[in-house]
Structures are given as C-alpha cells and as structure tokens.
Short mmCIF file of C-alpha atoms in Angstrom, two decimals:
data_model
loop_
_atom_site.label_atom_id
_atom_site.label_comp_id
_atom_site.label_asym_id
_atom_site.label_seq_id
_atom_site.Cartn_x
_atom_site.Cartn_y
_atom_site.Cartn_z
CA UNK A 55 19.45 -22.56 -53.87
CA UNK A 56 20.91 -25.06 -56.03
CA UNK A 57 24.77 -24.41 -57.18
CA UNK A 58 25.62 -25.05 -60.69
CA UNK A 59 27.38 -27.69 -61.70
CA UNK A 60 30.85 -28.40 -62.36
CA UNK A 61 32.17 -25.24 -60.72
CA UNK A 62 35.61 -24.15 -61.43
CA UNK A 63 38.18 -23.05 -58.91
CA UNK A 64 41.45 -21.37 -60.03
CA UNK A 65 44.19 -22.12 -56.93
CA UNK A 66 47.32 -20.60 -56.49
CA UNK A 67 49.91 -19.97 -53.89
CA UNK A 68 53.19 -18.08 -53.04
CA UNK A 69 53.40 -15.27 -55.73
CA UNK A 70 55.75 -13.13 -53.42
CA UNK A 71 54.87 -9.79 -55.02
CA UNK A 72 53.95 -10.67 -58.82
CA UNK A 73 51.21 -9.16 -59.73
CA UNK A 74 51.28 -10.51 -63.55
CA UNK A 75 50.54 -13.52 -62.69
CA UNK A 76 47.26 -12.26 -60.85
CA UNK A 77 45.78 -10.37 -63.84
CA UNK A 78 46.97 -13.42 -65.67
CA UNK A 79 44.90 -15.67 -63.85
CA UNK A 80 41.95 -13.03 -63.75
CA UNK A 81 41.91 -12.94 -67.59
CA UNK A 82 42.80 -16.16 -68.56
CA UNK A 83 39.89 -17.71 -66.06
CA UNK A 84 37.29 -15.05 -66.26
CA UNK A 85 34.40 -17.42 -66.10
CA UNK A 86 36.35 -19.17 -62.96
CA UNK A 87 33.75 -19.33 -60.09
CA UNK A 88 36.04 -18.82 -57.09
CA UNK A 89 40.07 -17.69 -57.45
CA UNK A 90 41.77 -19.04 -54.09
CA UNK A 91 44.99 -17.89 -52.77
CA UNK A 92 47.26 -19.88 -50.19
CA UNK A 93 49.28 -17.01 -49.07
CA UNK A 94 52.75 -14.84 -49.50
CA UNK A 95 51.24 -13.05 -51.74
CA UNK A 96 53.40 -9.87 -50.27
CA UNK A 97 50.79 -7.28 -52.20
CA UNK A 98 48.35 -4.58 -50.93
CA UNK A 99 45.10 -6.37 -49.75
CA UNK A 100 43.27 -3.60 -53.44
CA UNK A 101 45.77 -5.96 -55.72
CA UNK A 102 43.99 -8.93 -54.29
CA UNK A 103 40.31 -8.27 -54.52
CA UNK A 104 38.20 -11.34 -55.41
CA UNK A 105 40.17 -14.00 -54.35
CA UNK A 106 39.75 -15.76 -50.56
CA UNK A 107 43.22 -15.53 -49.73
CA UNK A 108 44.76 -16.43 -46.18
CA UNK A 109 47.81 -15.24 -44.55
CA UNK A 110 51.16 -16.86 -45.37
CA UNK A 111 54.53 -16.55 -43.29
CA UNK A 112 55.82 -13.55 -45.59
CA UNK A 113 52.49 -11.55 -45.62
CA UNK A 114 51.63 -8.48 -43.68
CA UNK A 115 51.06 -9.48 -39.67
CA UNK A 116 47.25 -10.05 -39.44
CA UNK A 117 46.90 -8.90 -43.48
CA UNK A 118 44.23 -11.94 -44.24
CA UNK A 119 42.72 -14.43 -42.39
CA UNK A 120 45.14 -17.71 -41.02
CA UNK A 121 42.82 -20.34 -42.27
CA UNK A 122 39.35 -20.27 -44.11
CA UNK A 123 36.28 -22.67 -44.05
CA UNK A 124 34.98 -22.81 -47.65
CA UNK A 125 31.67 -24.02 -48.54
CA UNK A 126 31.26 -24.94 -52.07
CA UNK A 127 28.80 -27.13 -53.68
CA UNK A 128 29.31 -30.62 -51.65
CA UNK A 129 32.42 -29.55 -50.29
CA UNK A 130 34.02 -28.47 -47.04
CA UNK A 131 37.77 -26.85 -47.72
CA UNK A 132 40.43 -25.99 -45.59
CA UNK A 133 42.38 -23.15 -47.24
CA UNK A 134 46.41 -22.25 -45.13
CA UNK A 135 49.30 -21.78 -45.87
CA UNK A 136 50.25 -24.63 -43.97
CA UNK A 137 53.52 -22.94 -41.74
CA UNK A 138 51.92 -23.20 -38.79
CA UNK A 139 50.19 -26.37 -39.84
CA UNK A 140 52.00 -29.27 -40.40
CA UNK A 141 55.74 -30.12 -40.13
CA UNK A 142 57.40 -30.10 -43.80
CA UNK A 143 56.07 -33.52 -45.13
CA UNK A 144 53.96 -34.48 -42.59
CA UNK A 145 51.18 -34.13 -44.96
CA UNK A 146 48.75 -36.08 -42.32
CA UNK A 147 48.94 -33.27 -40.36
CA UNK A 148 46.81 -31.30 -42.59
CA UNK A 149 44.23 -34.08 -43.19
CA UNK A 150 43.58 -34.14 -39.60
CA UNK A 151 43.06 -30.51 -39.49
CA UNK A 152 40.50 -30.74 -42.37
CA UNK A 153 38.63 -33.82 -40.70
CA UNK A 154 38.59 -31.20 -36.95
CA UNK A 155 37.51 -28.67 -39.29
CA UNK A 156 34.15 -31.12 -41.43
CA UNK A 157 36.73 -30.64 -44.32
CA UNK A 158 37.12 -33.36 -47.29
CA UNK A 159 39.45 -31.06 -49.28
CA UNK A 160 42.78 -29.08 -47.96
CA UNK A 161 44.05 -26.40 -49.86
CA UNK A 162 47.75 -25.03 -48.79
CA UNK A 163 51.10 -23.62 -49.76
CA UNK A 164 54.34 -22.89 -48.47
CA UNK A 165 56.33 -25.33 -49.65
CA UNK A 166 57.01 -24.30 -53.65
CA UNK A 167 56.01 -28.05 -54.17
CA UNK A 168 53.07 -29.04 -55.59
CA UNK A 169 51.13 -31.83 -54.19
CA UNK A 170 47.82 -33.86 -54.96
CA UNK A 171 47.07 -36.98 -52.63
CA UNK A 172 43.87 -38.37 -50.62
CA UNK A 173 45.20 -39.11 -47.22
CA UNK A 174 42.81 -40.63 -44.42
CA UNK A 175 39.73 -39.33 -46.76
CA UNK A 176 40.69 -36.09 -47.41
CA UNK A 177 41.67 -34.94 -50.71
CA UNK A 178 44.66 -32.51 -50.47
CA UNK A 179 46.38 -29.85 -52.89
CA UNK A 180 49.11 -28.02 -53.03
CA UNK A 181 49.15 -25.80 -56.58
CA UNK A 182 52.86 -25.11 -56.06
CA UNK A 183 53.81 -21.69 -56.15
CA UNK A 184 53.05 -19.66 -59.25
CA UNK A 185 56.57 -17.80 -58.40
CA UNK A 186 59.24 -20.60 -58.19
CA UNK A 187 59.02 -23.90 -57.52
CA UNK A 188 61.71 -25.67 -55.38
CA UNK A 189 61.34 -29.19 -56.75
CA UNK A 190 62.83 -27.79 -60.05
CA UNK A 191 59.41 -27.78 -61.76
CA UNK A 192 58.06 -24.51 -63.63
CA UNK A 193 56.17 -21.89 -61.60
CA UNK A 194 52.37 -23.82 -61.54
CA UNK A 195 48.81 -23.22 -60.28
CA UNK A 196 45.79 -25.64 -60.17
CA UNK A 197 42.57 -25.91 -61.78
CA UNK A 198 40.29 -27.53 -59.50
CA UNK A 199 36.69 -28.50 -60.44
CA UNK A 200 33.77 -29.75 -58.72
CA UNK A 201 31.36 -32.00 -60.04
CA UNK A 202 29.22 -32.95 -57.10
CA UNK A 203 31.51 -35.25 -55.36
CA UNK A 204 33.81 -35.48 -58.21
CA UNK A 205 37.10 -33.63 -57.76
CA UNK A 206 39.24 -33.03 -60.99
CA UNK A 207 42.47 -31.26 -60.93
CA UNK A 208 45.05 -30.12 -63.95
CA UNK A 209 48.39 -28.76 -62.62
CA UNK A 210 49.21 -26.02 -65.02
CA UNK A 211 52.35 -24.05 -66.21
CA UNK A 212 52.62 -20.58 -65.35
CA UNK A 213 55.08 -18.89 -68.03
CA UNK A 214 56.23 -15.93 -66.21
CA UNK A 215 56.66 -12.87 -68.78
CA UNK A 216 58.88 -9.74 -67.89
CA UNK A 217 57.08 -6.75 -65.84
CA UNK A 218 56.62 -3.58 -68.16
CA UNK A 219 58.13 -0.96 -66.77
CA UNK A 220 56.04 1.65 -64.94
CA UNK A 221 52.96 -0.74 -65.33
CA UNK A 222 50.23 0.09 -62.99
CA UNK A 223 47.30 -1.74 -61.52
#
C-alpha cells in the first residue's frame, strides 16, 4: 500500500493541562494525517484521543507509552519526551538513540525550547511547548511534512485565548 504524498504531521509538546490548545490544533489541522504529542500533557488519556502521545515527567505514572517507534512514509521517528533521554543540551544524545532505534527523525520535548537541527544524520525537533516557552519565545508547535525523503518544518505561534468558564469537552 502506497502512502500519499506529502503527509502532514501536526507536533506539539508540554501543554500542562490546556485543553484549548488541543481542540485548537484538532480544528485548525483537520486534514493533518498524524497529531503527535511529546508529553506533560497532564489530561485524562479521553482528552487525548487521536494523537500518539508518550509519557512526559509531569504525566500520570505509566499514563502513555515512554518512547514510540513511528513508521511513516520513508521515515523511522523517535517520539520522548526526552527527561530520561539526554542531559539538557546534549542534543547528540538523542540522535544516538534514534540511530539504536533505525530512526532518521527524533521528535521530543521537555525543555520549553524549540529546536530543529540534523546531528550525525538524524533530523531532530523540538516544537517547543504550546504552553510557555522558556527561551522567551511565544507558546509554538510544529508543522512537519513529509515528502518522501524531504522533511519541511514551519514553527508556528500558538496564541493562547482565555478558557470559557464551565467549558466542557
């Protein structure tokens, strides 16, 4: 079976209980072919249904998975959190975990910062976190896209907007 081509990947990390930012995600990308989730998302596991997600230092013990293995189109990812890791900025870490892994693309969180570099082959991302950013930067997710072996990405803004009260998922 032959996968269509470019597929679209929403990535986001560290939303530490916000769930506008999910639905925002949901409806702004409907047509998105995969929504991916590096962890603290500190939400029920119903609040989180259709994105691969994977467990991040502030999430529920044994809530999600530590790491995932993603096959899509030509690629291999390795989707953490990234806590347990690497060491903060030992970014080399993570591409050596990919390469154990058959990986040419890391996904992770964590830090708040985002990050996009190839190191030792591996093409690594870091969306920032969609909740607060600790390099000063605006809350931010990542639009990744395939196109065979083609890897595009576009940082993006998340505005955050108030929570209505009493609002219900």
């Amino acid at each position: 079976m032959r996968m269509k081509n470019p597929i679209q990947l929403i990535l986001l990390s560290d939303n530490h209980g916000n769930r506008d930012c999910l639905e925002y995600i949901r409806t702004t990308y409907p047509e998105a072919d995969y929504y991916i989730h590096c962890g603290d998302a500190e939400l029920p596991d119903y609040l989180l249904e259709g994105f691969a997600i994977v467990q991040g230092n502030n999430d529920s013990y044994n809530q999600f998975p530590s790491r995932r293995i993603l096959s899509i189109g030509e690629h291999r990812i390795y989707v953490c959190h990234g806590h347990r890791d690497m060491f903060f900025g030992h970014f080399d870490m993570l591409a050596d975990k990919a390469k154990s892994n058959e990986c040419d693309v890391c996904f992770f969180g964590h830090t708040h910062i985002p990050f996009d570099q190839k190191i030792d082959g591996v093409r690594i991302l870091n969306p920032g976190s969609i909740w607060m950013n600790r390099d000063g930067s605006k809350p931010s997710y990542m639009v990744v896209t395939f196109n065979h072996k083609e890897i595009l990405v576009e940082r993006m803004i998340y505005e955050k907007k108030p929570l209505e009260k009493n609002k219900r998922l």
